[in-house]
Coordinates of C-alpha atoms in Angstrom, one line a residue:
Chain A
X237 CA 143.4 30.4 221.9
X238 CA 143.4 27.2 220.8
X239 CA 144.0 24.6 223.7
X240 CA 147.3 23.7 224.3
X241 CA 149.8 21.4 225.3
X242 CA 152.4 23.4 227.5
X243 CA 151.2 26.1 230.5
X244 CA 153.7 28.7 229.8
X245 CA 152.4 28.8 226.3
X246 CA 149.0 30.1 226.9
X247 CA 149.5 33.6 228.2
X248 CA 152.2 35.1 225.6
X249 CA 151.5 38.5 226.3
X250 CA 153.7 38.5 229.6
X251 CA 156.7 37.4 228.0
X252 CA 159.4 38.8 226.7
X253 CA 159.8 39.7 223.1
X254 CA 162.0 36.7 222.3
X255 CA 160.2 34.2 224.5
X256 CA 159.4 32.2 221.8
X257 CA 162.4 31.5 220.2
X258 CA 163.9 30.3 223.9
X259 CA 161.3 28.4 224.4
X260 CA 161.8 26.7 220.9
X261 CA 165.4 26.4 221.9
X262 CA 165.8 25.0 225.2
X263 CA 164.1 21.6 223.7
X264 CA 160.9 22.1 221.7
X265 CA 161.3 18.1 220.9
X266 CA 159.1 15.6 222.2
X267 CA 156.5 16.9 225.2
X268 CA 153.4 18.1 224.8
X269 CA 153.3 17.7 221.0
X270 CA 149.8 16.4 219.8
X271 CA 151.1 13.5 217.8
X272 CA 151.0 13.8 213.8
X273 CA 150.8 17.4 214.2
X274 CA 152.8 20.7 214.5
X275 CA 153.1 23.3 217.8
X276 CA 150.6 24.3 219.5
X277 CA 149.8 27.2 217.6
X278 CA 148.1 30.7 218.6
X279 CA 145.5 31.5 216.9
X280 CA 147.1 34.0 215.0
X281 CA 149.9 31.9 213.7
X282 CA 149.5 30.8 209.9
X283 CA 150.4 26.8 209.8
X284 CA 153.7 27.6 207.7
X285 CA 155.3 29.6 210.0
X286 CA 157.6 28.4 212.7
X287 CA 156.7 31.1 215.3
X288 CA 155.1 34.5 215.5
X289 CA 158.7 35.8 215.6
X290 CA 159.1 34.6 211.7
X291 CA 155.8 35.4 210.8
X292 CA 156.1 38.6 212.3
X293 CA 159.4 39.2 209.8
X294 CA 157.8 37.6 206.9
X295 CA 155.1 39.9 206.9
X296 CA 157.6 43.2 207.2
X297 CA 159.9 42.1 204.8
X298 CA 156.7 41.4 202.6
X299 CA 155.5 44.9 202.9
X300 CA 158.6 46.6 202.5
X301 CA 159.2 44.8 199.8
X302 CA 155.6 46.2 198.3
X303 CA 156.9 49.7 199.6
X304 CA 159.9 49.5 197.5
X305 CA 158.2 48.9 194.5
X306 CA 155.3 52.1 195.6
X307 CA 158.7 54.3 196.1
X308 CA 159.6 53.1 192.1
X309 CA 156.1 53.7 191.0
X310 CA 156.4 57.3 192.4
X311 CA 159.5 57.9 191.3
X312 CA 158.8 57.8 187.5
X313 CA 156.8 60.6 188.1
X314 CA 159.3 62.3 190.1
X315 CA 161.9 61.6 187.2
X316 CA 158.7 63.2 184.7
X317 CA 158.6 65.7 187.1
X318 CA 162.4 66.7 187.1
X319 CA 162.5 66.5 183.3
X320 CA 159.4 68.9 182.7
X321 CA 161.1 71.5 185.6
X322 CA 164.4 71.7 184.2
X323 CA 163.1 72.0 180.9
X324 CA 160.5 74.6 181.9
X325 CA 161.6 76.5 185.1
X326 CA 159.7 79.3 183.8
X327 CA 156.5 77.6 183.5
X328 CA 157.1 76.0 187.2
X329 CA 158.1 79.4 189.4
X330 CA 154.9 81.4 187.5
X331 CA 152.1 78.5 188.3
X332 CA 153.2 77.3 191.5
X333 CA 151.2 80.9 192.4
X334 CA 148.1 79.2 191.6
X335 CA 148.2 76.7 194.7
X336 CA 147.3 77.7 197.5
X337 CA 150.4 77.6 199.9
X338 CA 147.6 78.0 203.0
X339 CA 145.4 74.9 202.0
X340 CA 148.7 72.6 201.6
X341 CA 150.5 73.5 204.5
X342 CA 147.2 72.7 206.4
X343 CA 146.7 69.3 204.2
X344 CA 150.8 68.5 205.0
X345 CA 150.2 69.0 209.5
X346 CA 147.0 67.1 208.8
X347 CA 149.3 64.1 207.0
X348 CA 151.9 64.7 209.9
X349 CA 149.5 64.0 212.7
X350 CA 147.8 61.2 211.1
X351 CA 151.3 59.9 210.7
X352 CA 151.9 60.4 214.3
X353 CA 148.6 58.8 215.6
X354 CA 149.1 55.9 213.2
X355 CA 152.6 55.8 215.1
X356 CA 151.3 55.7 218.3
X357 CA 148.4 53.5 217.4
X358 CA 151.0 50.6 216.5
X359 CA 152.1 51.1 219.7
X360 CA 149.1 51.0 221.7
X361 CA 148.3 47.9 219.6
X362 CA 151.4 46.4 220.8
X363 CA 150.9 47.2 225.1
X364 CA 147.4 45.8 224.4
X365 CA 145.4 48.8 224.9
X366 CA 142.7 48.2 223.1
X367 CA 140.6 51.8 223.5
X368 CA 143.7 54.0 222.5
X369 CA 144.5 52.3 219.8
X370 CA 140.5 52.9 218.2
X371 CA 141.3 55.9 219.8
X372 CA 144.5 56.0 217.6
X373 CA 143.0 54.8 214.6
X374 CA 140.1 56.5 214.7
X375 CA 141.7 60.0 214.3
X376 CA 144.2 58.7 211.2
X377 CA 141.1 58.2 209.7
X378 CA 139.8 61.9 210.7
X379 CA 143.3 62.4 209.1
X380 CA 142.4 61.0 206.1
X381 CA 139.0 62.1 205.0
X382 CA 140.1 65.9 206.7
X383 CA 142.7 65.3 203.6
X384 CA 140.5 64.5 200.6
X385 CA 138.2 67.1 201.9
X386 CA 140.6 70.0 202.0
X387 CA 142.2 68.4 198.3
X388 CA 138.3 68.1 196.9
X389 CA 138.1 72.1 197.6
X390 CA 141.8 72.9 196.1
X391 CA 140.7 70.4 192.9
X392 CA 137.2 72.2 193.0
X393 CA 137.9 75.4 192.5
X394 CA 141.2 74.9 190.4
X395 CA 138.8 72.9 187.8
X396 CA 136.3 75.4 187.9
X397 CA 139.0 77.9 186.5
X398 CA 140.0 75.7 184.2
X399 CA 143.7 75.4 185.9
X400 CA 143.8 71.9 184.1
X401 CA 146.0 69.7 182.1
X402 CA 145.7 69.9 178.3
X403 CA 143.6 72.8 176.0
X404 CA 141.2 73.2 178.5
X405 CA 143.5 74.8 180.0
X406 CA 143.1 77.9 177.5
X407 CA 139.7 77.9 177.5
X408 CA 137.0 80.2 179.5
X409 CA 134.9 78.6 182.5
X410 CA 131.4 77.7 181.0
X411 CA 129.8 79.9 183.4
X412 CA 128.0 83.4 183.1
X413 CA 131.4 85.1 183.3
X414 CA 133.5 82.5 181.4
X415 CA 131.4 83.1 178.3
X416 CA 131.3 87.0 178.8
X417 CA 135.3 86.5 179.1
X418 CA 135.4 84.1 176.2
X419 CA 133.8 86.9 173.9
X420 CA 136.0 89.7 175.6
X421 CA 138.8 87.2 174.4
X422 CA 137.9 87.2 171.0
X423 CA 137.0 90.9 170.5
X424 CA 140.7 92.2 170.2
X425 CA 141.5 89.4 167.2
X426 CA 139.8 92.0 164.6
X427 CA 141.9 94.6 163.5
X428 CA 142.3 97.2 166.2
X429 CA 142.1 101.0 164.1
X430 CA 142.4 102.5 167.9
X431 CA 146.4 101.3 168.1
X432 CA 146.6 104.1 165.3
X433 CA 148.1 107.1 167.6
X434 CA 147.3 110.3 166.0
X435 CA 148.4 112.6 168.3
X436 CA 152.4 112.7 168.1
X437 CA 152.7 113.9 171.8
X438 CA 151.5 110.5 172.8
X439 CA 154.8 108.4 173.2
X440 CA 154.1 105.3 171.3
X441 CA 153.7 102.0 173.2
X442 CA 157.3 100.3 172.1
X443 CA 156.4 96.5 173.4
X444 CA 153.2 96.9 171.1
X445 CA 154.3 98.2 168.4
X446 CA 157.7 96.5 167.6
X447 CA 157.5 92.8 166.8
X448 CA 160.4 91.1 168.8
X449 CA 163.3 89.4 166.8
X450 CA 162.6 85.7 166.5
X451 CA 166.5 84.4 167.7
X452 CA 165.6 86.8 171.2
X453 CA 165.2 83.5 174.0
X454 CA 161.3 83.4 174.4
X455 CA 161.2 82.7 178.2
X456 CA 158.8 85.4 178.7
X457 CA 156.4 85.6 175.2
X458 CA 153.2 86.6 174.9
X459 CA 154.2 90.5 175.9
X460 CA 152.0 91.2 173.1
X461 CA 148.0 90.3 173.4
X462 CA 146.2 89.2 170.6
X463 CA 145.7 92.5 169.3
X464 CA 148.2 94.3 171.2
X465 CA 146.4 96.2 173.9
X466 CA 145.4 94.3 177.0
X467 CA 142.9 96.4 178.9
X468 CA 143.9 98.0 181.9
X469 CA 142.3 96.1 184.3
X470 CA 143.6 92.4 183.0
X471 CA 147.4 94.1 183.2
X472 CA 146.4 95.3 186.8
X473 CA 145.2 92.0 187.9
X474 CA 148.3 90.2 186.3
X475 CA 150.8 92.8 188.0
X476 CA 148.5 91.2 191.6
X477 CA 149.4 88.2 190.7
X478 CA 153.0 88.9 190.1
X479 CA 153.4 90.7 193.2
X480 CA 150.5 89.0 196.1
X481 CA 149.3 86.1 195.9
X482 CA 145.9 87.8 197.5
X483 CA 144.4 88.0 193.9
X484 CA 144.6 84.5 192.5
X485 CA 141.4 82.7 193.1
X486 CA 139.2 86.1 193.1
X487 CA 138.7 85.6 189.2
X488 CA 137.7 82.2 187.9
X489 CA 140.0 82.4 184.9
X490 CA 142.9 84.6 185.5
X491 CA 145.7 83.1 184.0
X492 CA 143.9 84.0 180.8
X493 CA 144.3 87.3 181.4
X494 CA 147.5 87.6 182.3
X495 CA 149.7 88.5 179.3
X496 CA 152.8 87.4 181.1
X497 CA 151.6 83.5 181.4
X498 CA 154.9 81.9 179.9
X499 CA 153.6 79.2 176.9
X500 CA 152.8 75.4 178.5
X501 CA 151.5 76.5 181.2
X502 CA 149.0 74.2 181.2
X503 CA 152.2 71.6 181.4
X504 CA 152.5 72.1 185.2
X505 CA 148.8 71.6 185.6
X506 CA 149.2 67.9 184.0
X507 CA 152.2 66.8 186.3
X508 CA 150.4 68.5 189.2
X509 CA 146.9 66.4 188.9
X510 CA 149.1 63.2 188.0
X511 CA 150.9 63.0 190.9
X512 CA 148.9 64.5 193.6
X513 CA 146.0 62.8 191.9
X514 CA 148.0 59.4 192.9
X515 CA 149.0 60.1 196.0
X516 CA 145.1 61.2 196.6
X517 CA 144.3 57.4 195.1
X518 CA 146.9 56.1 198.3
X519 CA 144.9 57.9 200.5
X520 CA 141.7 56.8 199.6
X521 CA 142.8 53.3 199.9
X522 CA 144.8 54.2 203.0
X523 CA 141.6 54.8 204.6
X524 CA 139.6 52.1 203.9
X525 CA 142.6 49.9 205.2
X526 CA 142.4 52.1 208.3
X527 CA 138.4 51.3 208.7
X528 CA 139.1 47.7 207.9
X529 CA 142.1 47.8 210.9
X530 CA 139.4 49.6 213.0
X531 CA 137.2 46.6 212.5
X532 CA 139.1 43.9 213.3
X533 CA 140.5 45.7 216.2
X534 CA 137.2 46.0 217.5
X535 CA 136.6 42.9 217.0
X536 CA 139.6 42.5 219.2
X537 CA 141.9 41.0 217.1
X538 CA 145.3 42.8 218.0
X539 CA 147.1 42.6 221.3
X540 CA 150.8 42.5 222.2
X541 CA 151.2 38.8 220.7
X542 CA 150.0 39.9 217.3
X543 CA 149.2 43.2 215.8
X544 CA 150.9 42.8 212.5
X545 CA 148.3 44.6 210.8
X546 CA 148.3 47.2 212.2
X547 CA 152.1 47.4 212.0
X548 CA 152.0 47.1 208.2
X549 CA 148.9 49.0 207.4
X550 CA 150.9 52.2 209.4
X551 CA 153.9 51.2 207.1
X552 CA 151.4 52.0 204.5
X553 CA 150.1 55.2 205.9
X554 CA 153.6 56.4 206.8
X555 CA 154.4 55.9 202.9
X556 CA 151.3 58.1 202.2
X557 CA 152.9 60.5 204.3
X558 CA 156.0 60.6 202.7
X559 CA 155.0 61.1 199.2
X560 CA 153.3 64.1 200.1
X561 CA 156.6 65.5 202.2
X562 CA 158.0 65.7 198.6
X563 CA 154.8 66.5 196.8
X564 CA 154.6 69.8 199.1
X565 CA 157.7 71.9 198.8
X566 CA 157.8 70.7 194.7
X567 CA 154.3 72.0 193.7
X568 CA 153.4 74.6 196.5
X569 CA 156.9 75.9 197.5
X570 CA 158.5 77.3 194.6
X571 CA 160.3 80.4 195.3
Chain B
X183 CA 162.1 16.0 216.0
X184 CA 163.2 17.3 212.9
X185 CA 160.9 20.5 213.1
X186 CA 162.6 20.6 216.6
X187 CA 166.2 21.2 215.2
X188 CA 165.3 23.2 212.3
X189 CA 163.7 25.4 214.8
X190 CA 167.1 25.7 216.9
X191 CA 168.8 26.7 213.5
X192 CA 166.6 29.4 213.0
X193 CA 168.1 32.6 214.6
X194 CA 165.1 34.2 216.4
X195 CA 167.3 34.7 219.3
X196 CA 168.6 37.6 216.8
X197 CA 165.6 39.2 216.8
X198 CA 166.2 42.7 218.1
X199 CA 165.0 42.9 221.7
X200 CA 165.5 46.2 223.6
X201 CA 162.7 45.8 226.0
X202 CA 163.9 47.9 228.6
X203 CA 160.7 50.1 228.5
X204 CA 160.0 49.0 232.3
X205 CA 156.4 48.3 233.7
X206 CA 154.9 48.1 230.3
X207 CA 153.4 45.0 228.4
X208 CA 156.1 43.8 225.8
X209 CA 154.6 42.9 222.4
X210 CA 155.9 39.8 221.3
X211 CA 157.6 40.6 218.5
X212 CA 158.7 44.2 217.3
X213 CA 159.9 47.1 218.9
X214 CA 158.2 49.1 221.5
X215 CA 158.8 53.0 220.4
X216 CA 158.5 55.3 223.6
X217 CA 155.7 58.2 223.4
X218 CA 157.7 60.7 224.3
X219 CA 160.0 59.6 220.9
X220 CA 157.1 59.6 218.3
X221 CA 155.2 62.8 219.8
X222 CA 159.0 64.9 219.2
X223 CA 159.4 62.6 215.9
X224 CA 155.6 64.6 214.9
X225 CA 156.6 68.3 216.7
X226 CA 160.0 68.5 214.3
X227 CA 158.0 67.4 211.3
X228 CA 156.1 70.0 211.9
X229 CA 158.8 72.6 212.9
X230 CA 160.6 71.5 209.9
X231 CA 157.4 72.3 207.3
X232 CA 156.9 75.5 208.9
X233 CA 160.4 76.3 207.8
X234 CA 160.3 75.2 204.5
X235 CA 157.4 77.3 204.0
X236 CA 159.2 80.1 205.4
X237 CA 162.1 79.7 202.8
X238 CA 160.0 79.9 200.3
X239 CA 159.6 83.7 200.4
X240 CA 163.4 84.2 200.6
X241 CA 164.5 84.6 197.5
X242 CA 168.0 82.4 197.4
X243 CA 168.1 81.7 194.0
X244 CA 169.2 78.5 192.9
X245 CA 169.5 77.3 196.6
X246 CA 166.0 77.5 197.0
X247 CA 164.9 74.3 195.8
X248 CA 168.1 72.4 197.4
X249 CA 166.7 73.7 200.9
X250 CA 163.4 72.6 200.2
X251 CA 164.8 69.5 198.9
X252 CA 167.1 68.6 201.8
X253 CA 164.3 69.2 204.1
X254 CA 162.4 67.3 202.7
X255 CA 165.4 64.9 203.4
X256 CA 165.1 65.0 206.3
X257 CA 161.5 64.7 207.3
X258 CA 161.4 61.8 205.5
X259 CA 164.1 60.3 207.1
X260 CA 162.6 61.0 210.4
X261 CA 159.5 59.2 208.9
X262 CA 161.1 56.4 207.9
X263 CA 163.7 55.9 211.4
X264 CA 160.9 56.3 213.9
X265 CA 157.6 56.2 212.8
X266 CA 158.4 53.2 210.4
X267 CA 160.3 51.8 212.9
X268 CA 163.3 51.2 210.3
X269 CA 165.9 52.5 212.8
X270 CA 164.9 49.3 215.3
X271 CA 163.7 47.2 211.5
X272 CA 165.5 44.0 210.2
X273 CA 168.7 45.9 208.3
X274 CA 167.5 44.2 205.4
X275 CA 164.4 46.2 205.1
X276 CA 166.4 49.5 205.0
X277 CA 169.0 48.2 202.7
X278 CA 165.9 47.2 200.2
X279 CA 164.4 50.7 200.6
X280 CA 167.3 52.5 200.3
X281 CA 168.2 50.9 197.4
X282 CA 165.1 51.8 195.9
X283 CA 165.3 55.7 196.8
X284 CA 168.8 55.5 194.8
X285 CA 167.4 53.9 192.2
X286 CA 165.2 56.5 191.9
X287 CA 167.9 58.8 192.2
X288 CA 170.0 57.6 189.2
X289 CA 167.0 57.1 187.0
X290 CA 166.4 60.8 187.4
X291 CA 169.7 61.9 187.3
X292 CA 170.4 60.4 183.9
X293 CA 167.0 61.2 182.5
X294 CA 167.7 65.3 183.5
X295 CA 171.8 64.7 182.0
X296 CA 170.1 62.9 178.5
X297 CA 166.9 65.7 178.3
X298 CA 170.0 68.3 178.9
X299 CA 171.9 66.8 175.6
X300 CA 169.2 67.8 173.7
X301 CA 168.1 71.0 175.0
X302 CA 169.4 72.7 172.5
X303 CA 167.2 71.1 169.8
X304 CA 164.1 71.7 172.2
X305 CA 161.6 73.9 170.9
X306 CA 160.8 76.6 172.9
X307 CA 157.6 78.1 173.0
X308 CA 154.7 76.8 170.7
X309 CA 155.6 75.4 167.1
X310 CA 154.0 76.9 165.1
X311 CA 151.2 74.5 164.0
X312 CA 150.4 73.9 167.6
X313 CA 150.1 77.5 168.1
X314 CA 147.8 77.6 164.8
X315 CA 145.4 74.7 166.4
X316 CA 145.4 76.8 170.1
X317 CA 144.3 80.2 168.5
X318 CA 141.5 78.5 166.8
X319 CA 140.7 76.0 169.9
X320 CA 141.9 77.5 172.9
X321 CA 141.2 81.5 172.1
X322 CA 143.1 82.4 175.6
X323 CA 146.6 80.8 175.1
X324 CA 149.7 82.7 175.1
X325 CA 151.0 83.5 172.0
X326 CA 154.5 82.6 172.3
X327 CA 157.4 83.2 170.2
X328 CA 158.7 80.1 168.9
X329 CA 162.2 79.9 168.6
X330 CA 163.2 77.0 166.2
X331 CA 166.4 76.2 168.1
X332 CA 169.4 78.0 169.2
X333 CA 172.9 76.4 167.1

């Protein structure tokens, strides 16, 4: 602290909240002003600012401001998001199966208590102690990284199946199986002699064999596969998927067996990676603002006269948070 | 002097200050949110998604997604009172989020009513030149019916 003109000035953190804008008001003119200059000034306090009070505001006002324009910058993909639901509910209720309701739950608590140690790091900021507020901060960051980890697997092993935005969407893995798949896929395009039924005990198969008028509403196409016969074993593992959500994930390409995949699938997929892909960017950057707050707190920079940082940066984080209360319930939770 | 004055006119006096947290250190500026506050804030955000994961598996039709949504509500509101300290905040700070979320809200609402006015000129399913280009490229897409539109 830089030296100063008045006692009562020195030790701010035993006053009371408002204890600079008395002290500015019963008579800041005249004593102990270093002529030609301002207030004596914490360290803390930037040369255009009255007192910590304004700064203090300033700085909140700033960041809301910045928050406001984040909550706009999310919400044209929300409004994306709407457009793309109501104009495909079918597409939105079939591949919300594909996330995985355990691993987002888990990634939503781990967002909720980082939230709630960011919370209570601000406060330990604030009553000065130092240790709980690494403490604090420390864990957030656990928070953080536990929540790109658990993201990298769900992005992993969706990418691996090809549960992507655009025609990759439709295409095999490149692995081993993928390329045994991607021939199995073909195979049924040649002309199928076996759909010929010979034997007139054998009921014919009416969904193969009668090409659906075109003015019926196609919510549900593709009843027919390529050729016309899935094998028994893709409509088995579609029927899982329809009924359990047990199967998904056992087969790297699934959805390209399943018949009953409504068209624009891969639609979903595309708002999915764009948004949580954004809100994965926030967090990122959330946690290198978290290690930078860690560093100048240890470098004991915050105490109950100034921890503006840390006040903002949870702003931030609690932002982060937010994002991903709506992400959750619109991806992973539809009925 | 003239600083001196223009600091009386400035209302930091108004600067919220319920410091009635006894015993503790007050920060200097700010409000001082109790533990025992934040910890419940965190316990019914968490209540809160267990049930919305819960409701997911009741089939409610439509209402569904207007739980989920309100829920969603909620927590977030939670987040922003007591965590973001908004309840305690300058008024101004909420009036300029909360502006924002309804922006939000109208942009969406009259994007959904305008992408509604055309819905019945919306292709549904693949056109039929897109459906062409997947069959050759993509071997595993759907083939969907294409229904041109609905008069």
């Amino acid at each position: 602290m830089r030296p100063s003109g008045r006692k009562g000035r020195v030790d701010v953190s035993t006053l009371p909240a408002n204890a600079s804008a008395h002290e500015h008001g019963d008579g800041a003119g005249g004593k102990g002003h270093d002529a030609g200059h301002d207030h004596a000034h914490p360290p803390f306090l930037a040369h255009h600012f009255e007192s910590p009070a304004q700064q203090f505001d300033s700085a909140k006002l700033g960041m809301w401001l910045f928050l406001a324009t984040e909550v706009l910058f999310f919400g044209g993909l929300f409004v994306a998001y709407a457009v793309l639901r109501n104009r495909f509910p079918e597409v939105f209720s079939y591949a919300s199966h594909y996330l995985d309701t355990i691993m987002g739950g888990i990634n939503t608590a781990v967002l909720i208590l980082s939230s709630l140690t960011m919370a209570l790091a601000v406060r330990y900021a604030q009553t000065g102690k130092k240790t709980a507020m690494l403490v604090c901060l420390w864990l957030t960051f656990g928070g953080a990284v536990g929540f790109m980890v658990i993201k990298y697997f769900e992005y992993e092993h969706k990418i691996h199946a090809h549960l992507v935005w655009g025609s990759t969407f439709y295409t095999p893995p490149h692995d081993a199986a993928g390329r045994a798949e991607a021939e199995a896929l073909k195979q049924p395009l040649q002309p199928a002699p076996a759909i010929v039924i010979t034997d007139p005990t054998v009921p014919a198969l009416p969904m193969l064999a009668v090409t659906p008028p075109v003015d019926q509403p196609a919510i549900k196409p593709a009843t027919q596969a390529p050729s016309g016969l899935a094998s028994t074993a893709a409509i088995a593992k579609a029927e899982g998927l329809q009924t359990g959500e047990s199967t998904v994930g056992d087969h790297p390409s699934l959805h390209l067996e399943d018949k009953t995949m409504p068209a624009n699938t891969h639609l979903f997929f595309a708002i999915y990676y764009a948004m949580t892909g954004l809100h994965g960017v926030h967090v990122v950057i959330g946690g290198g603002m978290l290690l930078w707050l860690i560093w100048r707190g240890m470098r004991g920079d915050f105490g109950p006269q100034y921890f503006t940082p840390v006040d903002i940066g949870g702003l931030y984080w609690h932002v982060v948070d937010l994002v991903w209360i709506f992400l959750f319930p619109l991806f992973y939770l539809i009925h | 002097m003239s600083h001196a004055t223009h600091t009386q006119g400035g209302s930091h006096g108004a600067h919220d200050s319920h410091d009635s947290h006894g015993g503790e250190v007050h920060p200097l500026v700010g409000h001082l949110v109790p533990v025992s506050l934040l910890v419940g804030t965190g316990l019914t955000l968490l209540v809160l998604t267990i049930i919305t994961v819960v409701v997911r598996y009741i089939d409610l039709g439509e209402f569904n997604i207007h739980i989920a949504i309100g829920i969603a509500v909620i927590k977030a509101s939670l987040v922003v009172l007591f965590f973001m300290h908004l309840r305690w905040d300058r008024p101004f700070n909420l009036l300029m989020f909360v502006a924002c979320v309804l922006l939000v809200v109208l942009m969406m609402s009259f994007t959904v009513m305008d992408s509604k006015q055309y819905e019945h000129l919306e292709f549904k399913g693949n056109p039929p030149t897109v459906q062409t280009t997947l069959e050759r490229a993509a071997p595993g897409a759907p083939v969907a019916r294409f229904t041109q539109y609905a008069p």
